[in-house]
Amino acid sequence: MISASIQTYDSPPDLLINQDFVVHVQPKIDSEKWSQVAAYAIDVANANVTCNDFNHHSIAVASFDFNGPVRVKVTYTPGSVYVAAIRPASRDIKTELQDNVITFTLDHAQDVMLELNGNKWKALHLLTNTIDPDAPSEDTKDVWYFGPGLNHGSAYSRITDGVNLMVPSDITVYIAGGAFINFRLNFVGVSNSAVRGHGFILGPKGGYAQRELGGAIHMSQASNIHVEGVTSLGANGFSLSAGECTNVHVDRYRSFSSSGNGDGVDFLCSSEIMIENCFLRNSDDTIALYSHRWDWYGDSNNITIQNCVLLPDIAHAIMMGTHGNCANPETISNVTIRNIDILDQEENQLWYQGCIAISAADSNLIQDILAEDVRVERITRGQLFNIRVMHNEMWSAAPGRAIRNVTFKNLFFVHA
């Protein structure tokens, strides 16, 4: 549904709704009408160390588009709310609380978490976008369009194995607001391709021998690839994986996961990479930078991670190192981490710590790293940062070569 400044979307009939959160939105100025926004029930997870398993938690994810400012009203149906906080705290968004109803204002499109009673498992994640006046509404010669609903696009017929869509060079896959797909997008050996839009990628499961690569978006030996605005829900493995890639721009990508090895965004042996404006809540590292693994080889350099909100329910917010090529050692260099909000860290392995972890193993050399303007709001279990040449026998075959020229500037533990 579209009003003068708000666009909401119907939900597919088979997608679970989180009944704990009832979400409405209205233009802030001269409006009495509220539009309801579907809040989906999505699993996230933390580690159960007593039985080597996962504790699964159902959180809420809602999305709409607007040209602001807007008022948001959230009713928490299970009962009383005594604290309602918008995170990250750096956004300085104030809430009004009356019984179990929370209201607040968004002046512009952004991604935030509404956390209730100081409990990150009782949370609504609000993913908002600016209305796109130039959004396509059908296929063109260089656009594969998926419209509202599930798999509503002619390109769906190109899938031959039920799970993998191979995207050619010079093609943009557009997943519109209110659109859902339940297959994987693959950019393999291609260039000048993209996925963009305000829609969702569900799952999928299967389709790769390495389960870690079975996420929503997979890239290999690709160049000039753009990912913008889409959201991954429930990926079974790394939500976005990329190996031996160059010139990749990941912008406003969102991801939520609850599986083992449920990383958010992983780049291996890749260079000239920009990761920005992302909201990642994952059941493993939210962002990881590695050297050799599987069939990928080579150095990684010139990587920027900026303006992101990260919530690793397991492991690290940003991890680099660990995997590499002992026979022909590789280097990770020139990595910039800037203006990052880390909402929590929960890592139980004492030899594997750090909201930001720089861990040289497998003969890797890691050098010329800058992390600045990083705010950590909570550490359930872990450390602010960890820098070590290490040999983690679970994940590596040998120690790294060295770590050098690392700068931390304006790193804050704000305890929100």
Short mmCIF file of N, CA and C in Angstrom, two decimals, residues 177-301:
data_model
loop_
_atom_site.label_atom_id
_atom_site.label_comp_id
_atom_site.label_asym_id
_atom_site.label_seq_id
_atom_site.Cartn_x
_atom_site.Cartn_y
_atom_site.Cartn_z
N GLY A 177 10.40 -4.40 -3.31
CA GLY A 177 9.81 -4.41 -1.99
C GLY A 177 8.60 -5.33 -1.98
N GLY A 178 8.48 -6.15 -0.94
CA GLY A 178 7.39 -7.11 -0.87
C GLY A 178 7.63 -8.38 -1.65
N ALA A 179 8.80 -8.48 -2.31
CA ALA A 179 9.15 -9.68 -3.07
C ALA A 179 10.04 -10.59 -2.23
N PHE A 180 9.83 -11.91 -2.40
CA PHE A 180 10.61 -12.92 -1.69
C PHE A 180 11.06 -13.96 -2.70
N ILE A 181 12.31 -14.36 -2.61
CA ILE A 181 12.79 -15.48 -3.41
C ILE A 181 13.39 -16.51 -2.46
N ASN A 182 13.30 -17.79 -2.83
CA ASN A 182 13.83 -18.84 -1.95
C ASN A 182 14.91 -19.66 -2.65
N PHE A 183 15.71 -18.98 -3.47
CA PHE A 183 16.83 -19.62 -4.14
C PHE A 183 18.06 -18.74 -3.99
N ARG A 184 19.21 -19.29 -4.40
CA ARG A 184 20.49 -18.60 -4.24
C ARG A 184 20.85 -17.86 -5.52
N LEU A 185 21.43 -16.67 -5.34
CA LEU A 185 21.95 -15.91 -6.47
C LEU A 185 23.45 -16.17 -6.58
N ASN A 186 23.89 -16.61 -7.74
CA ASN A 186 25.29 -16.96 -7.98
C ASN A 186 25.90 -16.04 -9.03
N PHE A 187 27.02 -15.42 -8.68
CA PHE A 187 27.78 -14.60 -9.61
C PHE A 187 29.14 -15.28 -9.76
N VAL A 188 29.27 -16.12 -10.75
CA VAL A 188 30.47 -16.96 -10.90
C VAL A 188 31.11 -16.67 -12.25
N GLY A 189 32.34 -16.13 -12.21
CA GLY A 189 33.06 -15.84 -13.43
C GLY A 189 32.42 -14.77 -14.28
N VAL A 190 31.70 -13.85 -13.65
CA VAL A 190 30.98 -12.81 -14.40
C VAL A 190 31.46 -11.43 -13.97
N SER A 191 31.00 -10.41 -14.70
CA SER A 191 31.36 -9.04 -14.37
C SER A 191 30.19 -8.11 -14.66
N ASN A 192 30.20 -6.98 -14.00
CA ASN A 192 29.21 -5.91 -14.22
C ASN A 192 27.78 -6.39 -13.98
N SER A 193 27.59 -7.13 -12.89
CA SER A 193 26.27 -7.65 -12.54
C SER A 193 25.89 -7.14 -11.15
N ALA A 194 24.61 -7.33 -10.79
CA ALA A 194 24.15 -6.77 -9.52
C ALA A 194 22.90 -7.49 -9.04
N VAL A 195 22.65 -7.34 -7.74
CA VAL A 195 21.34 -7.62 -7.16
C VAL A 195 20.99 -6.41 -6.32
N ARG A 196 19.79 -5.90 -6.52
CA ARG A 196 19.37 -4.74 -5.75
C ARG A 196 17.86 -4.80 -5.56
N GLY A 197 17.36 -3.90 -4.74
CA GLY A 197 15.93 -3.85 -4.43
C GLY A 197 15.72 -3.86 -2.94
N HIS A 198 14.45 -3.92 -2.54
CA HIS A 198 14.09 -3.88 -1.12
C HIS A 198 13.44 -5.17 -0.66
N GLY A 199 13.65 -6.26 -1.41
CA GLY A 199 13.02 -7.54 -1.10
C GLY A 199 13.92 -8.46 -0.31
N PHE A 200 13.48 -9.73 -0.21
CA PHE A 200 14.06 -10.69 0.72
C PHE A 200 14.49 -11.97 0.01
N ILE A 201 15.57 -12.57 0.51
CA ILE A 201 16.03 -13.88 0.07
C ILE A 201 15.86 -14.84 1.24
N LEU A 202 15.03 -15.86 1.06
CA LEU A 202 14.73 -16.83 2.12
C LEU A 202 15.60 -18.07 1.94
N GLY A 203 16.27 -18.50 3.02
CA GLY A 203 17.10 -19.70 2.91
C GLY A 203 18.28 -19.42 1.99
N PRO A 204 18.51 -20.25 0.97
CA PRO A 204 17.91 -21.56 0.73
C PRO A 204 18.74 -22.65 1.39
N LYS A 205 18.44 -23.91 1.07
CA LYS A 205 19.22 -25.03 1.60
C LYS A 205 19.73 -25.88 0.44
N GLY A 206 20.94 -26.43 0.63
CA GLY A 206 21.49 -27.34 -0.36
C GLY A 206 22.14 -26.62 -1.52
N GLY A 207 22.62 -27.41 -2.46
CA GLY A 207 23.15 -26.86 -3.70
C GLY A 207 24.65 -26.69 -3.75
N TYR A 208 25.37 -26.86 -2.61
CA TYR A 208 26.82 -26.76 -2.61
C TYR A 208 27.40 -27.85 -1.73
N ALA A 209 28.54 -28.40 -2.16
CA ALA A 209 29.20 -29.43 -1.36
C ALA A 209 29.66 -28.86 -0.03
N GLN A 210 30.13 -27.60 -0.04
CA GLN A 210 30.52 -26.93 1.19
C GLN A 210 29.30 -26.18 1.72
N ARG A 211 28.75 -26.65 2.82
CA ARG A 211 27.53 -26.03 3.33
C ARG A 211 27.72 -24.55 3.64
N GLU A 212 28.95 -24.15 4.02
CA GLU A 212 29.20 -22.75 4.32
C GLU A 212 28.87 -21.85 3.13
N LEU A 213 29.01 -22.36 1.92
CA LEU A 213 28.77 -21.56 0.72
C LEU A 213 27.31 -21.62 0.28
N GLY A 214 26.47 -22.21 1.11
CA GLY A 214 25.08 -22.41 0.73
C GLY A 214 24.16 -21.30 1.19
N GLY A 215 24.63 -20.06 1.17
CA GLY A 215 23.83 -18.94 1.65
C GLY A 215 22.97 -18.31 0.58
N ALA A 216 22.69 -17.03 0.76
CA ALA A 216 21.78 -16.32 -0.13
C ALA A 216 22.45 -15.85 -1.41
N ILE A 217 23.69 -15.37 -1.29
CA ILE A 217 24.43 -14.80 -2.42
C ILE A 217 25.82 -15.40 -2.43
N HIS A 218 26.24 -15.88 -3.60
CA HIS A 218 27.55 -16.51 -3.74
C HIS A 218 28.27 -15.91 -4.94
N MET A 219 29.53 -15.53 -4.73
CA MET A 219 30.35 -14.98 -5.81
C MET A 219 31.67 -15.73 -5.87
N SER A 220 32.15 -15.94 -7.08
CA SER A 220 33.45 -16.58 -7.26
C SER A 220 34.08 -16.07 -8.54
N GLN A 221 35.33 -15.58 -8.42
CA GLN A 221 36.08 -15.08 -9.58
C GLN A 221 35.23 -14.11 -10.39
N ALA A 222 34.58 -13.20 -9.68
CA ALA A 222 33.70 -12.21 -10.30
C ALA A 222 34.28 -10.81 -10.08
N SER A 223 33.86 -9.86 -10.92
CA SER A 223 34.35 -8.49 -10.79
C SER A 223 33.23 -7.50 -11.08
N ASN A 224 33.35 -6.35 -10.45
CA ASN A 224 32.37 -5.28 -10.63
C ASN A 224 30.95 -5.76 -10.33
N ILE A 225 30.77 -6.24 -9.10
CA ILE A 225 29.48 -6.76 -8.64
C ILE A 225 28.93 -5.80 -7.58
N HIS A 226 27.63 -5.53 -7.66
CA HIS A 226 26.98 -4.59 -6.73
C HIS A 226 25.83 -5.31 -6.04
N VAL A 227 25.83 -5.26 -4.71
CA VAL A 227 24.73 -5.79 -3.89
C VAL A 227 24.16 -4.62 -3.12
N GLU A 228 22.85 -4.38 -3.26
CA GLU A 228 22.28 -3.19 -2.63
C GLU A 228 20.85 -3.43 -2.15
N GLY A 229 20.63 -3.24 -0.85
CA GLY A 229 19.29 -3.09 -0.30
C GLY A 229 18.56 -4.35 0.06
N VAL A 230 19.00 -5.52 -0.40
CA VAL A 230 18.25 -6.75 -0.17
C VAL A 230 18.56 -7.32 1.21
N THR A 231 17.68 -8.23 1.66
CA THR A 231 17.79 -8.81 3.00
C THR A 231 17.77 -10.33 2.90
N SER A 232 18.71 -10.97 3.58
CA SER A 232 18.77 -12.43 3.67
C SER A 232 18.18 -12.88 5.00
N LEU A 233 17.24 -13.81 4.94
CA LEU A 233 16.61 -14.37 6.13
C LEU A 233 16.85 -15.87 6.18
N GLY A 234 17.55 -16.35 7.21
CA GLY A 234 17.69 -17.78 7.43
C GLY A 234 18.61 -18.50 6.48
N ALA A 235 19.69 -17.85 6.04
CA ALA A 235 20.64 -18.53 5.16
C ALA A 235 21.28 -19.71 5.89
N ASN A 236 21.52 -20.79 5.14
CA ASN A 236 22.09 -22.01 5.71
C ASN A 236 23.58 -22.06 5.41
N GLY A 237 24.35 -21.22 6.09
CA GLY A 237 25.77 -21.09 5.80
C GLY A 237 26.11 -19.62 5.73
N PHE A 238 27.25 -19.27 5.08
CA PHE A 238 27.61 -17.87 4.92
C PHE A 238 26.50 -17.17 4.12
N SER A 239 25.94 -16.12 4.68
CA SER A 239 24.85 -15.42 3.99
C SER A 239 25.31 -14.87 2.65
N LEU A 240 26.48 -14.23 2.63
CA LEU A 240 27.09 -13.75 1.39
C LEU A 240 28.53 -14.20 1.40
N SER A 241 28.91 -15.01 0.41
CA SER A 241 30.29 -15.48 0.31
C SER A 241 30.87 -15.04 -1.02
N ALA A 242 32.17 -14.69 -0.99
CA ALA A 242 32.83 -14.24 -2.21
C ALA A 242 34.30 -14.64 -2.17
N GLY A 243 34.79 -15.27 -3.23
CA GLY A 243 36.18 -15.68 -3.31
C GLY A 243 36.81 -15.30 -4.63
N GLU A 244 38.05 -14.81 -4.56
CA GLU A 244 38.80 -14.35 -5.73
C GLU A 244 37.98 -13.34 -6.53
N CYS A 245 37.44 -12.36 -5.84
CA CYS A 245 36.63 -11.32 -6.48
C CYS A 245 37.33 -9.97 -6.38
N THR A 246 37.03 -9.09 -7.33
CA THR A 246 37.56 -7.73 -7.32
C THR A 246 36.44 -6.73 -7.59
N ASN A 247 36.59 -5.56 -7.00
CA ASN A 247 35.64 -4.46 -7.22
C ASN A 247 34.21 -4.89 -6.93
N VAL A 248 33.97 -5.23 -5.66
CA VAL A 248 32.63 -5.60 -5.20
C VAL A 248 32.15 -4.54 -4.22
N HIS A 249 30.92 -4.09 -4.40
CA HIS A 249 30.32 -3.08 -3.52
C HIS A 249 29.08 -3.70 -2.87
N VAL A 250 29.12 -3.85 -1.55
CA VAL A 250 27.99 -4.37 -0.78
C VAL A 250 27.43 -3.20 0.03
N ASP A 251 26.22 -2.77 -0.31
CA ASP A 251 25.65 -1.55 0.27
C ASP A 251 24.25 -1.83 0.80
N ARG A 252 24.04 -1.57 2.08
CA ARG A 252 22.73 -1.73 2.73
C ARG A 252 22.23 -3.17 2.63
N TYR A 253 23.13 -4.10 2.73
CA TYR A 253 22.76 -5.51 2.79
C TYR A 253 22.40 -5.84 4.22
N ARG A 254 21.33 -6.66 4.40
CA ARG A 254 20.89 -7.06 5.73
C ARG A 254 20.87 -8.58 5.79
N SER A 255 21.18 -9.12 6.95
CA SER A 255 21.23 -10.58 7.07
C SER A 255 20.92 -11.00 8.49
N PHE A 256 20.11 -12.09 8.61
CA PHE A 256 19.77 -12.70 9.89
C PHE A 256 19.91 -14.21 9.73
N SER A 257 20.57 -14.88 10.70
CA SER A 257 20.79 -16.31 10.56
C SER A 257 20.79 -17.00 11.91
N SER A 258 20.60 -18.33 11.87
CA SER A 258 20.59 -19.13 13.10
C SER A 258 21.27 -20.48 12.92
N SER A 259 21.92 -20.70 11.78
CA SER A 259 22.54 -21.99 11.51
C SER A 259 23.99 -22.00 11.97
N GLY A 260 24.59 -23.20 12.00
CA GLY A 260 26.02 -23.29 12.22
C GLY A 260 26.77 -22.68 11.06
N ASN A 261 27.93 -22.06 11.34
CA ASN A 261 28.68 -21.33 10.32
C ASN A 261 27.80 -20.30 9.62
N GLY A 262 26.94 -19.68 10.38
CA GLY A 262 25.97 -18.74 9.81
C GLY A 262 26.52 -17.34 9.69
N ASP A 263 27.69 -17.19 9.06
CA ASP A 263 28.32 -15.88 8.90
C ASP A 263 27.44 -14.93 8.09
N GLY A 264 27.75 -13.64 8.22
CA GLY A 264 27.03 -12.64 7.46
C GLY A 264 27.64 -12.40 6.10
N VAL A 265 28.79 -11.71 6.05
CA VAL A 265 29.47 -11.37 4.80
C VAL A 265 30.91 -11.86 4.90
N ASP A 266 31.31 -12.76 4.00
CA ASP A 266 32.66 -13.32 4.01
C ASP A 266 33.33 -13.09 2.66
N PHE A 267 34.52 -12.49 2.70
CA PHE A 267 35.34 -12.33 1.49
C PHE A 267 36.64 -13.09 1.68
N LEU A 268 37.02 -13.87 0.68
CA LEU A 268 38.25 -14.64 0.70
C LEU A 268 39.07 -14.29 -0.54
N CYS A 269 40.35 -14.00 -0.34
CA CYS A 269 41.26 -13.77 -1.47
C CYS A 269 40.70 -12.74 -2.44
N SER A 270 40.19 -11.65 -1.91
CA SER A 270 39.51 -10.65 -2.73
C SER A 270 40.07 -9.26 -2.46
N SER A 271 39.92 -8.37 -3.46
CA SER A 271 40.51 -7.04 -3.37
C SER A 271 39.57 -5.99 -3.93
N GLU A 272 39.81 -4.75 -3.50
CA GLU A 272 38.99 -3.60 -3.91
C GLU A 272 37.53 -3.85 -3.54
N ILE A 273 37.31 -3.99 -2.24
CA ILE A 273 35.99 -4.36 -1.70
C ILE A 273 35.47 -3.23 -0.82
N MET A 274 34.21 -2.87 -1.00
CA MET A 274 33.53 -1.90 -0.13
C MET A 274 32.31 -2.57 0.49
N ILE A 275 32.26 -2.60 1.83
CA ILE A 275 31.12 -3.12 2.58
C ILE A 275 30.62 -1.96 3.43
N GLU A 276 29.41 -1.47 3.16
CA GLU A 276 28.96 -0.29 3.89
C GLU A 276 27.45 -0.31 4.12
N ASN A 277 27.06 0.39 5.19
CA ASN A 277 25.64 0.61 5.52
C ASN A 277 24.87 -0.68 5.72
N CYS A 278 25.53 -1.71 6.21
CA CYS A 278 24.89 -3.01 6.38
C CYS A 278 24.38 -3.18 7.81
N PHE A 279 23.33 -4.01 7.96
CA PHE A 279 22.82 -4.42 9.27
C PHE A 279 22.87 -5.94 9.29
N LEU A 280 23.74 -6.50 10.13
CA LEU A 280 23.99 -7.93 10.12
C LEU A 280 23.82 -8.49 11.53
N ARG A 281 22.90 -9.45 11.66
CA ARG A 281 22.74 -10.19 12.92
C ARG A 281 22.85 -11.67 12.59
N ASN A 282 23.95 -12.27 13.01
CA ASN A 282 24.27 -13.61 12.52
C ASN A 282 24.71 -14.55 13.63
N SER A 283 24.64 -15.85 13.31
CA SER A 283 25.00 -16.90 14.26
C SER A 283 26.45 -17.35 14.07
N ASP A 284 27.27 -16.47 13.59
CA ASP A 284 28.73 -16.62 13.51
C ASP A 284 29.27 -15.24 13.16
N ASP A 285 30.50 -15.15 12.68
CA ASP A 285 31.08 -13.84 12.38
C ASP A 285 30.17 -13.03 11.46
N THR A 286 29.92 -11.78 11.81
CA THR A 286 29.08 -10.97 10.92
C THR A 286 29.85 -10.55 9.67
N ILE A 287 31.14 -10.27 9.80
CA ILE A 287 31.99 -10.00 8.64
C ILE A 287 33.32 -10.73 8.85
N ALA A 288 33.76 -11.47 7.83
CA ALA A 288 35.03 -12.19 7.92
C ALA A 288 35.84 -11.98 6.65
N LEU A 289 37.14 -11.79 6.82
CA LEU A 289 38.08 -11.63 5.71
C LEU A 289 39.13 -12.73 5.84
N TYR A 290 39.20 -13.60 4.84
CA TYR A 290 40.09 -14.74 4.90
C TYR A 290 40.98 -14.80 3.67
N SER A 291 42.02 -15.62 3.77
CA SER A 291 42.85 -15.97 2.62
C SER A 291 42.36 -17.32 2.08
N HIS A 292 43.29 -18.14 1.60
CA HIS A 292 42.91 -19.38 0.90
C HIS A 292 41.98 -20.27 1.72
N ARG A 293 40.95 -20.75 1.04
CA ARG A 293 40.11 -21.83 1.52
C ARG A 293 39.40 -22.40 0.30
N TRP A 294 39.14 -23.71 0.30
CA TRP A 294 38.50 -24.38 -0.82
C TRP A 294 39.30 -24.13 -2.11
N ASP A 295 38.68 -23.61 -3.14
CA ASP A 295 39.36 -23.45 -4.43
C ASP A 295 39.84 -22.02 -4.67
N TRP A 296 39.89 -21.20 -3.64
CA TRP A 296 40.28 -19.81 -3.81
C TRP A 296 41.69 -19.57 -3.28
N TYR A 297 42.47 -18.81 -4.04
CA TYR A 297 43.85 -18.52 -3.70
C TYR A 297 44.15 -17.04 -3.97
N GLY A 298 45.10 -16.50 -3.22
CA GLY A 298 45.57 -15.15 -3.50
C GLY A 298 45.46 -14.21 -2.32
N ASP A 299 46.07 -13.05 -2.47
CA ASP A 299 46.07 -12.04 -1.42
C ASP A 299 44.72 -11.33 -1.35
N SER A 300 44.51 -10.63 -0.22
CA SER A 300 43.35 -9.76 -0.04
C SER A 300 43.88 -8.37 0.31
N ASN A 301 43.39 -7.35 -0.40
CA ASN A 301 43.84 -6.00 -0.07
C ASN A 301 42.83 -4.95 -0.50
#
